[in-house]
Short mmCIF file of C-alpha atoms and ligand atoms in Angstrom, two decimals:
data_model
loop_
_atom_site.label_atom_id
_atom_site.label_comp_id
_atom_site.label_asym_id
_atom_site.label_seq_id
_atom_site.Cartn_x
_atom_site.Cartn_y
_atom_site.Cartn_z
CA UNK A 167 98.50 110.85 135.95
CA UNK A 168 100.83 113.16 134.25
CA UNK A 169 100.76 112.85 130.77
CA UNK A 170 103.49 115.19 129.34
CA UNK A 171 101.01 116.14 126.75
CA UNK A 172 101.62 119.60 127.46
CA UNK A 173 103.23 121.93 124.51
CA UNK A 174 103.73 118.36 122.17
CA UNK A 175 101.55 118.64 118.56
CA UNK A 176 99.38 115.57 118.04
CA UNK A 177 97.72 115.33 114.48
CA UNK A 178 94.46 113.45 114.77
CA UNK A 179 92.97 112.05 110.93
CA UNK A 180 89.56 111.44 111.31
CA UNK A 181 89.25 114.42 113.61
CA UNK A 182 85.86 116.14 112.11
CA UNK A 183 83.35 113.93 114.44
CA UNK A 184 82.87 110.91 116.01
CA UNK A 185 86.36 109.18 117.86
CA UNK A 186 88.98 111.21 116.56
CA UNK A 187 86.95 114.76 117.55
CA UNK A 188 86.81 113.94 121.23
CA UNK A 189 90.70 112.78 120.66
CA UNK A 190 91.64 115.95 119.97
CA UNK A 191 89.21 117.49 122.73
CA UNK A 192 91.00 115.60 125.17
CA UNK A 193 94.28 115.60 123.99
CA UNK A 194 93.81 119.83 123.86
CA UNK A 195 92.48 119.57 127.26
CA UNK A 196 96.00 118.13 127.84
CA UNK A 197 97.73 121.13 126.71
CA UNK A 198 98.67 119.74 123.59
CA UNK A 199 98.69 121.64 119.87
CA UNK A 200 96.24 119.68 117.44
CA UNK A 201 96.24 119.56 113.86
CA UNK A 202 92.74 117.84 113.07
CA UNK A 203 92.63 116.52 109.50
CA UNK A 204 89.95 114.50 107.42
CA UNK A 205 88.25 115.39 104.14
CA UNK A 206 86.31 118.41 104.72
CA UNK A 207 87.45 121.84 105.79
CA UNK A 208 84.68 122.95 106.51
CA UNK A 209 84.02 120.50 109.22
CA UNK A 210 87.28 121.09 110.58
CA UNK A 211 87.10 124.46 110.62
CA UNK A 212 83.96 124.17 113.02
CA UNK A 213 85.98 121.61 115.01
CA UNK A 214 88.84 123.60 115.53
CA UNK A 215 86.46 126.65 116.95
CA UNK A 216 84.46 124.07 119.10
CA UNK A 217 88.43 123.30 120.77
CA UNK A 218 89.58 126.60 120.92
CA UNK A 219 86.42 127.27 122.74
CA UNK A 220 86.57 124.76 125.12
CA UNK A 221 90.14 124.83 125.46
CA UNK A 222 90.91 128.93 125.08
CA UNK A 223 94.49 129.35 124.39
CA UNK A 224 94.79 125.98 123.00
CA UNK A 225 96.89 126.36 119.25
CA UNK A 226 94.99 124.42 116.36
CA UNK A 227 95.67 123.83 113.00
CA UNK A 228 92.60 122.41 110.24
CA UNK A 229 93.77 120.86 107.50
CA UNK A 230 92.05 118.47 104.76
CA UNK A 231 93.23 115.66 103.80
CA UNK A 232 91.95 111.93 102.13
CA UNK A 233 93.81 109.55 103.84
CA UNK A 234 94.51 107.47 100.94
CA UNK A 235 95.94 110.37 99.16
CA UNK A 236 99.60 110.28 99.31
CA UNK A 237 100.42 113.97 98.04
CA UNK A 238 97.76 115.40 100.90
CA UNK A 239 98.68 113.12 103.58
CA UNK A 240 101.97 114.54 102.95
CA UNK A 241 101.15 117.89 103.03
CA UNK A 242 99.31 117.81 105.76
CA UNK A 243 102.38 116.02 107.82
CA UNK A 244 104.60 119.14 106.60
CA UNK A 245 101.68 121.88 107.77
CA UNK A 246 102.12 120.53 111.29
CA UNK A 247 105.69 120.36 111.07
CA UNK A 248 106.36 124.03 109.51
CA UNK A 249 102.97 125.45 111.87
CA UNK A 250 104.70 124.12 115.42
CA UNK A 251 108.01 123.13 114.50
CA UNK A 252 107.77 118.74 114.92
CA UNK A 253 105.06 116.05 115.51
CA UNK A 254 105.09 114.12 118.58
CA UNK A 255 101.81 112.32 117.90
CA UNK A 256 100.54 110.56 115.60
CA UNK A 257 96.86 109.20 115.60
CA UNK A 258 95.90 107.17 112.93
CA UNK A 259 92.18 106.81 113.66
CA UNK A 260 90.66 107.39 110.19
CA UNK A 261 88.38 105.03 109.04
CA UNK A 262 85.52 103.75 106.43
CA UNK A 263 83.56 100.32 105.75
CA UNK A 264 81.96 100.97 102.73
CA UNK A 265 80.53 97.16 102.28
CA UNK A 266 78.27 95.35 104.46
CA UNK A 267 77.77 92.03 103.66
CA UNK A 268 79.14 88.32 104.04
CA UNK A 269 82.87 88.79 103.36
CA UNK A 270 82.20 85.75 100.48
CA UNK A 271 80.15 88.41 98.14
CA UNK A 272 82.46 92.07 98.61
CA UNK A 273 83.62 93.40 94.94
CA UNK A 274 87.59 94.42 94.99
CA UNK A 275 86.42 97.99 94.45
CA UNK A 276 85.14 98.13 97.66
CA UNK A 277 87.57 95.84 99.35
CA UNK A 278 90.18 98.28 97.96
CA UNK A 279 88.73 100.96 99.26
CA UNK A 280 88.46 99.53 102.98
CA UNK A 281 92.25 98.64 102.47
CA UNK A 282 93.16 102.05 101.23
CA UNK A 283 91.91 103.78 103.79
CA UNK A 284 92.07 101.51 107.30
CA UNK A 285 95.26 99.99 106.53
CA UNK A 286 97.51 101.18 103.79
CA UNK A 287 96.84 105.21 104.87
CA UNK A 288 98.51 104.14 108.66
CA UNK A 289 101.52 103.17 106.43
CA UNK A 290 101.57 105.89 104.49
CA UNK A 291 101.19 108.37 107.79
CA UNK A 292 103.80 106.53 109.77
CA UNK A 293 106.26 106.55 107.06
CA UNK A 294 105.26 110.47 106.64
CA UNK A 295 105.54 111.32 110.62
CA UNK A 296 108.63 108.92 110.76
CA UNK A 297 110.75 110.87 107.75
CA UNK A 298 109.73 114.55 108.81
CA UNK A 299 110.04 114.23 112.58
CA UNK A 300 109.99 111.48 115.11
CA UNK A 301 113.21 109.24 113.45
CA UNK A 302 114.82 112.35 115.02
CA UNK A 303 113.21 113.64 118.04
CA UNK A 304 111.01 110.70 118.85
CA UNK A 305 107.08 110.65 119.39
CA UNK A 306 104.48 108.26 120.19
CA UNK A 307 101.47 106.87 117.38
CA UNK A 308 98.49 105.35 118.28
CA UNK A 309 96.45 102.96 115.52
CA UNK A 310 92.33 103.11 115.41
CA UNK A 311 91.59 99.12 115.32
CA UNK A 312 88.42 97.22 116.46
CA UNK A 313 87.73 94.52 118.32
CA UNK A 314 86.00 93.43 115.27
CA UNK A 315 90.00 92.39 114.65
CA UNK A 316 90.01 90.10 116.94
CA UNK A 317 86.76 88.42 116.40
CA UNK A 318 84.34 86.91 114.01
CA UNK A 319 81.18 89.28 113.24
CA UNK A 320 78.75 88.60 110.35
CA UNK A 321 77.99 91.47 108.09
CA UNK A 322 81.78 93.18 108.47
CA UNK A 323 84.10 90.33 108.41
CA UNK A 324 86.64 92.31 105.14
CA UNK A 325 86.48 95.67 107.28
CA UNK A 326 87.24 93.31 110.41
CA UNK A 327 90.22 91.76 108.55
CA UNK A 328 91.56 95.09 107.94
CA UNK A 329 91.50 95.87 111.66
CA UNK A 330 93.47 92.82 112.55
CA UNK A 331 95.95 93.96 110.35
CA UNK A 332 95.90 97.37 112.22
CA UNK A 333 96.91 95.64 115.26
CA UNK A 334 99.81 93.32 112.97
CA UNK A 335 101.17 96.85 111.66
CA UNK A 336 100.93 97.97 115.07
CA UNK A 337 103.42 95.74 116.20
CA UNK A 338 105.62 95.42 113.19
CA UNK A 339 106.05 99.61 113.32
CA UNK A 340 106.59 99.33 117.00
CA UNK A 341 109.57 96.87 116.64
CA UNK A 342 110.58 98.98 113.71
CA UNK A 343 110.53 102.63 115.41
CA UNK A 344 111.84 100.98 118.90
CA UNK A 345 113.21 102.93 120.75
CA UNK A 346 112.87 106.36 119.16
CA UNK A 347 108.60 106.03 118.70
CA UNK A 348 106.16 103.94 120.55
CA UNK A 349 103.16 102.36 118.87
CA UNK A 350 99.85 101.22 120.08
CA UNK A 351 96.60 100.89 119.31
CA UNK A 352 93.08 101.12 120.62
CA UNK A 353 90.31 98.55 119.88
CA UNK A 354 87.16 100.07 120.79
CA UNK A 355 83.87 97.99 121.02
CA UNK A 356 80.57 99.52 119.27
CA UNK A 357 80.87 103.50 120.04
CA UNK A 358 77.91 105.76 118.89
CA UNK A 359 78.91 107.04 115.89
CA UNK A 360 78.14 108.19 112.43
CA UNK A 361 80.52 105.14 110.75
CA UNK A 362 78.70 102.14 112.99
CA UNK A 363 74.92 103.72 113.02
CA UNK A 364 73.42 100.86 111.28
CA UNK A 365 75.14 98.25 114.01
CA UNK A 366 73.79 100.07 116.88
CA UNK A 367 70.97 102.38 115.73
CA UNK A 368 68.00 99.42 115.43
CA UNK A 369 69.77 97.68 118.55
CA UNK A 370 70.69 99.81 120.44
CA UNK A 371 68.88 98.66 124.18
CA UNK A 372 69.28 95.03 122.81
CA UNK A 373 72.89 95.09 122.69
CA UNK A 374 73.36 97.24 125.79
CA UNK A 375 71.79 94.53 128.15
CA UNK A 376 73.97 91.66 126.32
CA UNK A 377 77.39 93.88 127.41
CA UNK A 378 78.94 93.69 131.13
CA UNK A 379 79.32 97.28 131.43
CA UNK A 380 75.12 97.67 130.24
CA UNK A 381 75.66 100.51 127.90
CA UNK A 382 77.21 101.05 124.51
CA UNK A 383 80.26 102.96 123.92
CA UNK A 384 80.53 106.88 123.31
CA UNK A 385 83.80 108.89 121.66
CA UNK A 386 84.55 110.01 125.16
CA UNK A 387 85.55 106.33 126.09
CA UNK A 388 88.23 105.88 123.43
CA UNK A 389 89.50 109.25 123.79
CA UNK A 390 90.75 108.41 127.19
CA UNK A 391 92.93 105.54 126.16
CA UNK A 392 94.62 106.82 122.89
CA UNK A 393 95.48 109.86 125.71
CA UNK A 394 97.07 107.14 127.95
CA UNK A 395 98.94 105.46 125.11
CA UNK A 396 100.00 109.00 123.42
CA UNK A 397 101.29 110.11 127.12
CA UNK A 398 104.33 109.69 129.10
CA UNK A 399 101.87 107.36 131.49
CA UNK A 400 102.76 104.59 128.60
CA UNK A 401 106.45 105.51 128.50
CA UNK A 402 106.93 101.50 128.71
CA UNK A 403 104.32 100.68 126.48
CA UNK A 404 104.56 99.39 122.66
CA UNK A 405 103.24 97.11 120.32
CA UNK A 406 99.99 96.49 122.54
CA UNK A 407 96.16 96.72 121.45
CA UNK A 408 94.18 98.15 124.08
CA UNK A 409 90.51 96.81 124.22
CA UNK A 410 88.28 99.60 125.01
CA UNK A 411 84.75 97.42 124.58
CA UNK A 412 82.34 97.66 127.68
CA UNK A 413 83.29 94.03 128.15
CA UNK A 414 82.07 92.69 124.66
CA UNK A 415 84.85 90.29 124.07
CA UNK A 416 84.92 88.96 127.41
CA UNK A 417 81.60 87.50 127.65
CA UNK A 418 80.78 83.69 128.94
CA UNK A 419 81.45 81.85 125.55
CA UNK A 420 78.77 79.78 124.73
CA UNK A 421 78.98 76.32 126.05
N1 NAP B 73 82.20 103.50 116.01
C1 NAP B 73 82.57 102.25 116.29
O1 NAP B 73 81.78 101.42 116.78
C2 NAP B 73 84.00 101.83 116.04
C3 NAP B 73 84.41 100.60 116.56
C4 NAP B 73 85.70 100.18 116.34
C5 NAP B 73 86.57 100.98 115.61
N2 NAP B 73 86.15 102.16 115.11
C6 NAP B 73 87.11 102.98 114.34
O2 NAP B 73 87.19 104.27 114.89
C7 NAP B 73 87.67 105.17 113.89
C8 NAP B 73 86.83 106.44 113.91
O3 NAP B 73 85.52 106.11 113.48
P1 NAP B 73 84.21 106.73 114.14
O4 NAP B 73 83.44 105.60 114.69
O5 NAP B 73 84.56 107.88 115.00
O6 NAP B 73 83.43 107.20 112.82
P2 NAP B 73 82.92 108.61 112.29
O7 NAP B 73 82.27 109.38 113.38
O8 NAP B 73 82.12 108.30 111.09
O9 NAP B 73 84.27 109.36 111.89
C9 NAP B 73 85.07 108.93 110.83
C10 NAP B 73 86.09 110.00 110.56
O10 NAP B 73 86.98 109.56 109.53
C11 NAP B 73 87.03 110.56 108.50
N3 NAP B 73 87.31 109.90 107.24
C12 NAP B 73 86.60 108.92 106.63
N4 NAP B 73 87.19 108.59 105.47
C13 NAP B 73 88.29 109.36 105.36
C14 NAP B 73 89.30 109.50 104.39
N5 NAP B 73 89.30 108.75 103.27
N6 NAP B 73 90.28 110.40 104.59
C15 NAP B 73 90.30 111.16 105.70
N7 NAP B 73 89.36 111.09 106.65
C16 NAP B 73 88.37 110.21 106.48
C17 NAP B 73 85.67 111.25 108.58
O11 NAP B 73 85.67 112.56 108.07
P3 NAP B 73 85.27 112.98 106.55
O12 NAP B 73 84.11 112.11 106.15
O13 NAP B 73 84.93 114.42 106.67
O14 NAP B 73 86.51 112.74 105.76
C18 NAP B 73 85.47 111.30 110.09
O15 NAP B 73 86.19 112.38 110.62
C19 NAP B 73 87.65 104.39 112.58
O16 NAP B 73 88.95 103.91 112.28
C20 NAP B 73 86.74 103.22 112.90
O17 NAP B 73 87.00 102.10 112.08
C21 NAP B 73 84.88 102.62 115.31
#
Protein backbone atom coordinates (compact mmCIF):
# COMPACT_ATOMS: atom_id res chain seq x y z
CA UNK A 1 0.00 0.00 0.00
CA UNK A 2 1.58 3.28 -0.68
CA UNK A 3 0.45 5.80 1.46
CA UNK A 4 2.08 9.12 0.30
CA UNK A 5 2.65 9.84 3.90
CA UNK A 6 6.09 10.54 3.19
CA UNK A 7 7.46 14.34 3.85
CA UNK A 8 3.40 15.51 4.65
CA UNK A 9 3.05 17.02 8.58
CA UNK A 10 0.19 15.34 10.42
CA UNK A 11 -0.71 16.99 13.88
CA UNK A 12 -2.11 14.34 16.18
CA UNK A 13 -4.21 16.01 19.60
CA UNK A 14 -4.34 13.53 22.04
CA UNK A 15 -0.89 12.35 21.08
CA UNK A 16 0.78 11.90 24.79
CA UNK A 17 -0.53 8.07 25.23
CA UNK A 18 -3.02 5.82 24.48
CA UNK A 19 -4.63 6.06 20.48
CA UNK A 20 -3.25 9.13 19.31
CA UNK A 21 0.63 8.07 20.54
CA UNK A 22 0.73 4.98 18.37
CA UNK A 23 -0.95 7.44 15.56
CA UNK A 24 1.85 9.34 15.43
CA UNK A 25 4.26 6.18 15.78
CA UNK A 26 2.83 4.92 12.76
CA UNK A 27 2.18 7.77 10.87
CA UNK A 28 6.29 8.67 11.59
CA UNK A 29 6.99 5.22 10.57
CA UNK A 30 5.37 6.52 7.34
CA UNK A 31 7.80 9.18 6.83
CA UNK A 32 5.61 11.76 7.89
CA UNK A 33 6.56 15.08 10.24
CA UNK A 34 4.35 14.96 13.53
CA UNK A 35 3.38 17.65 15.69
CA UNK A 36 1.91 15.72 18.84
CA UNK A 37 -0.20 18.03 21.01
CA UNK A 38 -2.36 17.49 24.27
CA UNK A 39 -2.11 19.19 27.65
CA UNK A 40 1.16 18.35 29.03
CA UNK A 41 4.61 19.10 27.69
CA UNK A 42 6.14 17.18 29.52
CA UNK A 43 4.49 14.10 28.26
CA UNK A 44 5.04 15.17 24.88
CA UNK A 45 8.32 15.89 25.21
CA UNK A 46 8.95 12.11 26.23
CA UNK A 47 6.73 11.16 23.27
CA UNK A 48 8.48 12.98 20.80
CA UNK A 49 12.02 11.25 22.02
CA UNK A 50 10.25 7.76 22.15
CA UNK A 51 9.48 8.68 17.94
CA UNK A 52 12.57 10.09 17.14
CA UNK A 53 14.00 6.99 18.59
CA UNK A 54 12.13 4.63 16.88
CA UNK A 55 11.89 6.52 13.83
CA UNK A 56 15.68 8.32 13.71
CA UNK A 57 15.53 11.09 11.31
CA UNK A 58 11.92 11.47 11.71
CA UNK A 59 11.17 15.67 12.34
CA UNK A 60 8.81 16.24 15.47
CA UNK A 61 7.36 19.05 16.92
CA UNK A 62 5.66 18.94 20.94
CA UNK A 63 3.38 21.33 21.58
CA UNK A 64 0.61 21.78 24.45
CA UNK A 65 -2.45 22.50 23.93
CA UNK A 66 -6.31 22.05 25.73
CA UNK A 67 -8.41 21.27 23.07
CA UNK A 68 -11.19 23.36 24.14
CA UNK A 69 -8.96 26.31 24.26
CA UNK A 70 -9.40 28.35 21.26
CA UNK A 71 -6.23 30.75 21.60
CA UNK A 72 -3.89 27.35 22.07
CA UNK A 73 -5.54 25.28 19.58
CA UNK A 74 -4.68 28.09 17.43
CA UNK A 75 -1.34 28.39 18.24
CA UNK A 76 -0.57 25.20 18.05
CA UNK A 77 -2.13 25.02 14.25
CA UNK A 78 0.35 28.06 13.42
CA UNK A 79 3.59 26.12 15.20
CA UNK A 80 3.07 23.37 12.64
CA UNK A 81 2.48 25.63 9.92
CA UNK A 82 5.58 28.14 10.56
CA UNK A 83 7.87 24.69 11.92
CA UNK A 84 7.25 22.69 8.31
CA UNK A 85 5.72 25.12 6.18
CA UNK A 86 1.61 23.54 5.85
CA UNK A 87 -0.56 20.79 7.47
CA UNK A 88 -1.69 17.98 5.48
CA UNK A 89 -3.24 16.08 8.38
CA UNK A 90 -5.35 16.61 10.67
CA UNK A 91 -6.27 14.07 13.51
CA UNK A 92 -8.76 15.00 15.76
CA UNK A 93 -8.53 12.13 18.25
CA UNK A 94 -8.64 14.01 21.60
CA UNK A 95 -10.95 12.92 23.96
CA UNK A 96 -12.49 12.86 27.73
CA UNK A 97 -15.76 11.33 29.48
CA UNK A 98 -15.68 12.83 32.63
CA UNK A 99 -19.31 11.36 33.79
CA UNK A 100 -20.30 7.88 34.16
CA UNK A 101 -23.65 7.35 34.84
CA UNK A 102 -27.28 6.94 33.29
CA UNK A 103 -27.39 9.80 30.77
CA UNK A 104 -30.93 10.82 32.86
CA UNK A 105 -28.70 12.04 36.07
CA UNK A 106 -25.31 14.00 34.17
CA UNK A 107 -25.02 17.82 35.55
CA UNK A 108 -24.45 20.42 32.43
CA UNK A 109 -21.01 21.04 33.90
CA UNK A 110 -19.97 17.87 32.99
CA UNK A 111 -22.04 17.45 29.90
CA UNK A 112 -20.30 20.69 28.81
CA UNK A 113 -17.24 19.52 29.34
CA UNK A 114 -17.71 16.17 27.22
CA UNK A 115 -19.09 18.60 24.46
CA UNK A 116 -16.19 20.95 24.70
CA UNK A 117 -13.78 18.70 24.25
CA UNK A 118 -15.16 15.55 21.86
CA UNK A 119 -17.15 17.66 19.70
CA UNK A 120 -16.89 21.39 19.65
CA UNK A 121 -12.68 21.19 19.77
CA UNK A 122 -12.99 19.04 16.09
CA UNK A 123 -14.77 22.28 14.99
CA UNK A 124 -12.62 24.49 16.30
CA UNK A 125 -9.40 22.38 14.75
CA UNK A 126 -10.98 21.97 11.36
CA UNK A 127 -11.87 25.51 11.05
CA UNK A 128 -8.08 26.22 12.34
CA UNK A 129 -6.34 23.58 9.76
CA UNK A 130 -8.95 24.72 7.08
CA UNK A 131 -8.02 28.76 7.33
CA UNK A 132 -4.11 28.28 7.73
CA UNK A 133 -3.55 25.53 5.18
CA UNK A 134 -5.59 22.88 3.52
CA UNK A 135 -8.49 25.50 1.84
CA UNK A 136 -5.29 26.05 -0.20
CA UNK A 137 -3.15 23.13 -0.68
CA UNK A 138 -5.56 20.45 0.40
CA UNK A 139 -5.06 17.67 3.19
CA UNK A 140 -6.90 14.90 4.63
CA UNK A 141 -8.58 14.88 8.63
CA UNK A 142 -9.51 12.03 10.36
CA UNK A 143 -12.27 12.30 13.51
CA UNK A 144 -11.71 9.95 16.85
CA UNK A 145 -15.50 8.56 17.25
CA UNK A 146 -16.72 5.32 18.96
CA UNK A 147 -18.81 2.81 18.22
CA UNK A 148 -20.40 3.81 21.37
CA UNK A 149 -21.98 6.41 18.50
CA UNK A 150 -23.65 4.09 16.97
CA UNK A 151 -25.05 2.13 19.77
CA UNK A 152 -26.82 2.11 23.05
CA UNK A 153 -24.37 1.41 26.17
CA UNK A 154 -25.46 1.98 29.81
CA UNK A 155 -23.15 3.97 31.95
CA UNK A 156 -21.81 6.39 28.82
CA UNK A 157 -24.83 7.10 26.84
CA UNK A 158 -23.97 11.60 26.92
CA UNK A 159 -20.20 10.74 25.96
CA UNK A 160 -21.81 8.22 23.31
CA UNK A 161 -24.07 11.01 21.98
CA UNK A 162 -21.14 13.13 21.49
CA UNK A 163 -19.50 10.47 19.33
CA UNK A 164 -22.44 10.19 17.04
CA UNK A 165 -22.14 13.64 16.48
CA UNK A 166 -18.39 13.05 15.59
CA UNK A 167 -19.44 10.90 12.85
CA UNK A 168 -22.54 13.79 11.79
CA UNK A 169 -19.59 16.50 11.71
CA UNK A 170 -17.67 14.05 9.91
CA UNK A 171 -19.82 14.12 7.11
CA UNK A 172 -21.09 17.64 7.17
CA UNK A 173 -17.06 18.86 7.00
CA UNK A 174 -16.50 16.32 4.34
CA UNK A 175 -19.28 17.75 2.04
CA UNK A 176 -18.05 21.11 3.14
CA UNK A 177 -14.12 20.72 2.37
CA UNK A 178 -15.02 18.44 -0.88
CA UNK A 179 -12.84 18.34 -2.97
CA UNK A 180 -9.87 20.22 -1.52
CA UNK A 181 -9.85 17.94 2.12
CA UNK A 182 -11.16 14.53 2.82
CA UNK A 183 -12.76 13.61 6.11
CA UNK A 184 -13.22 10.43 7.94
CA UNK A 185 -13.37 8.98 10.97
CA UNK A 186 -12.47 5.93 12.98
CA UNK A 187 -14.82 4.19 15.47
CA UNK A 188 -12.81 2.00 17.51
CA UNK A 189 -14.40 -0.68 19.85
CA UNK A 190 -12.99 -0.94 23.63
CA UNK A 191 -8.99 -0.33 23.18
CA UNK A 192 -6.77 -0.65 26.35
CA UNK A 193 -6.36 2.56 27.46
CA UNK A 194 -5.99 5.01 30.23
CA UNK A 195 -9.59 6.94 29.17
CA UNK A 196 -11.75 3.39 29.07
CA UNK A 197 -9.82 1.50 32.16
CA UNK A 198 -12.84 1.20 34.22
CA UNK A 199 -14.88 -0.51 31.04
CA UNK A 200 -12.30 -3.03 30.50
CA UNK A 201 -10.05 -3.26 33.57
CA UNK A 202 -12.65 -5.56 35.92
CA UNK A 203 -13.78 -7.31 32.53
CA UNK A 204 -11.36 -7.66 30.78
CA UNK A 205 -11.40 -11.87 29.89
CA UNK A 206 -15.27 -11.52 30.17
CA UNK A 207 -15.62 -9.26 27.38
CA UNK A 208 -12.86 -10.77 25.27
CA UNK A 209 -14.75 -14.20 24.92
CA UNK A 210 -18.19 -12.24 24.12
CA UNK A 211 -16.15 -10.46 20.89
CA UNK A 212 -15.62 -12.40 17.40
CA UNK A 213 -12.12 -11.48 17.13
CA UNK A 214 -11.57 -13.00 21.21
CA UNK A 215 -9.45 -10.17 22.36
CA UNK A 216 -9.90 -6.54 23.22
CA UNK A 217 -8.53 -3.77 21.28
CA UNK A 218 -4.92 -2.15 21.67
CA UNK A 219 -3.72 1.57 20.19
CA UNK A 220 -1.89 -0.35 17.55
CA UNK A 221 -5.32 -1.40 15.97
CA UNK A 222 -6.68 2.11 15.42
CA UNK A 223 -3.48 3.45 14.40
CA UNK A 224 -3.61 1.41 11.30
CA UNK A 225 -6.86 2.76 10.02
CA UNK A 226 -6.59 6.58 10.73
CA UNK A 227 -3.08 5.73 8.53
CA UNK A 228 -5.34 4.29 5.75
CA UNK A 229 -7.83 7.14 5.88
CA UNK A 230 -4.93 9.95 6.27
CA UNK A 231 -3.11 8.20 3.08
CA UNK A 232 -3.38 8.40 -0.55
CA UNK A 233 -4.79 4.52 -0.19
CA UNK A 234 -8.25 6.55 0.69
CA UNK A 235 -7.78 9.07 -2.13
CA UNK A 236 -11.65 8.17 -2.88
CA UNK A 237 -12.69 8.10 0.49
CA UNK A 238 -14.88 10.81 2.53
CA UNK A 239 -17.49 11.23 4.85
CA UNK A 240 -17.22 7.43 6.05
CA UNK A 241 -16.84 6.03 9.77
CA UNK A 242 -14.63 3.21 9.83
CA UNK A 243 -15.49 0.57 12.58
CA UNK A 244 -12.37 -0.65 14.04
CA UNK A 245 -14.20 -3.00 16.98
CA UNK A 246 -12.97 -6.74 17.03
CA UNK A 247 -16.46 -7.45 15.76
CA UNK A 248 -18.45 -5.87 18.76
CA UNK A 249 -21.21 -4.36 16.76
CA UNK A 250 -21.70 -7.20 14.61
CA UNK A 251 -22.70 -9.74 17.01
CA UNK A 252 -25.98 -12.18 16.65
CA UNK A 253 -28.64 -9.67 18.05
CA UNK A 254 -30.55 -11.17 20.55
CA UNK A 255 -33.59 -12.93 19.37
N1 LIG B 1 -10.10 3.53 24.55
C1 LIG B 1 -11.28 3.22 24.01
O1 LIG B 1 -11.87 2.17 24.29
C2 LIG B 1 -11.90 4.16 23.01
C3 LIG B 1 -13.00 3.70 22.28
C4 LIG B 1 -13.60 4.54 21.37
C5 LIG B 1 -13.10 5.81 21.17
N2 LIG B 1 -12.03 6.24 21.88
C6 LIG B 1 -11.52 7.60 21.63
O2 LIG B 1 -10.16 7.56 21.31
C7 LIG B 1 -9.58 8.83 21.60
C8 LIG B 1 -8.26 8.65 22.33
O3 LIG B 1 -8.54 8.11 23.61
P1 LIG B 1 -7.64 6.98 24.28
O4 LIG B 1 -8.52 5.81 24.49
O5 LIG B 1 -6.37 6.82 23.55
O6 LIG B 1 -7.42 7.64 25.73
P2 LIG B 1 -6.13 8.09 26.55
O7 LIG B 1 -5.06 7.07 26.45
O8 LIG B 1 -6.63 8.44 27.89
O9 LIG B 1 -5.65 9.39 25.76
C9 LIG B 1 -6.40 10.56 25.74
C10 LIG B 1 -5.54 11.65 25.16
O10 LIG B 1 -6.31 12.85 25.05
C11 LIG B 1 -5.59 13.92 25.69
N3 LIG B 1 -6.56 14.88 26.19
C12 LIG B 1 -7.57 14.67 27.07
N4 LIG B 1 -8.24 15.82 27.28
C13 LIG B 1 -7.64 16.76 26.52
C14 LIG B 1 -7.84 18.14 26.32
N5 LIG B 1 -8.83 18.80 26.94
N6 LIG B 1 -7.03 18.80 25.46
C15 LIG B 1 -6.03 18.16 24.83
N7 LIG B 1 -5.78 16.85 24.99
C16 LIG B 1 -6.56 16.17 25.83
C17 LIG B 1 -4.77 13.23 26.77
O11 LIG B 1 -3.62 13.94 27.16
P3 LIG B 1 -3.54 14.96 28.42
O12 LIG B 1 -4.35 14.35 29.53
O13 LIG B 1 -2.08 15.04 28.70
O14 LIG B 1 -4.08 16.24 27.90
C18 LIG B 1 -4.34 11.97 26.02
O15 LIG B 1 -3.24 12.27 25.19
C19 LIG B 1 -10.64 9.63 22.36
O16 LIG B 1 -11.32 10.51 21.48
C20 LIG B 1 -11.60 8.54 22.82
O17 LIG B 1 -12.90 9.04 23.03
C21 LIG B 1 -11.40 5.45 22.80
Amino acid sequence: MRTGLEGKTALVTGASRGIGKATALALAAEGANVVVSSRKQDALDAVAAEIRAAHPGARVLPKAAHVGDAEQAAACVDAAVAEFGRLDVLVNNAGTNPYYGPMVDIDAARAAKTVEVNQFAIVQWTQLAWTRSMRERGGAIVNMASVGGLVTEHGIGYYNATKAAVIHLTRQFAVELAPKVRVNAVAPGLVKTNLARALWEPNEEAISKELPLGRLGVPEDIAGAVVFLASDAASWTTGQTLVVDGGSIIRPAIA
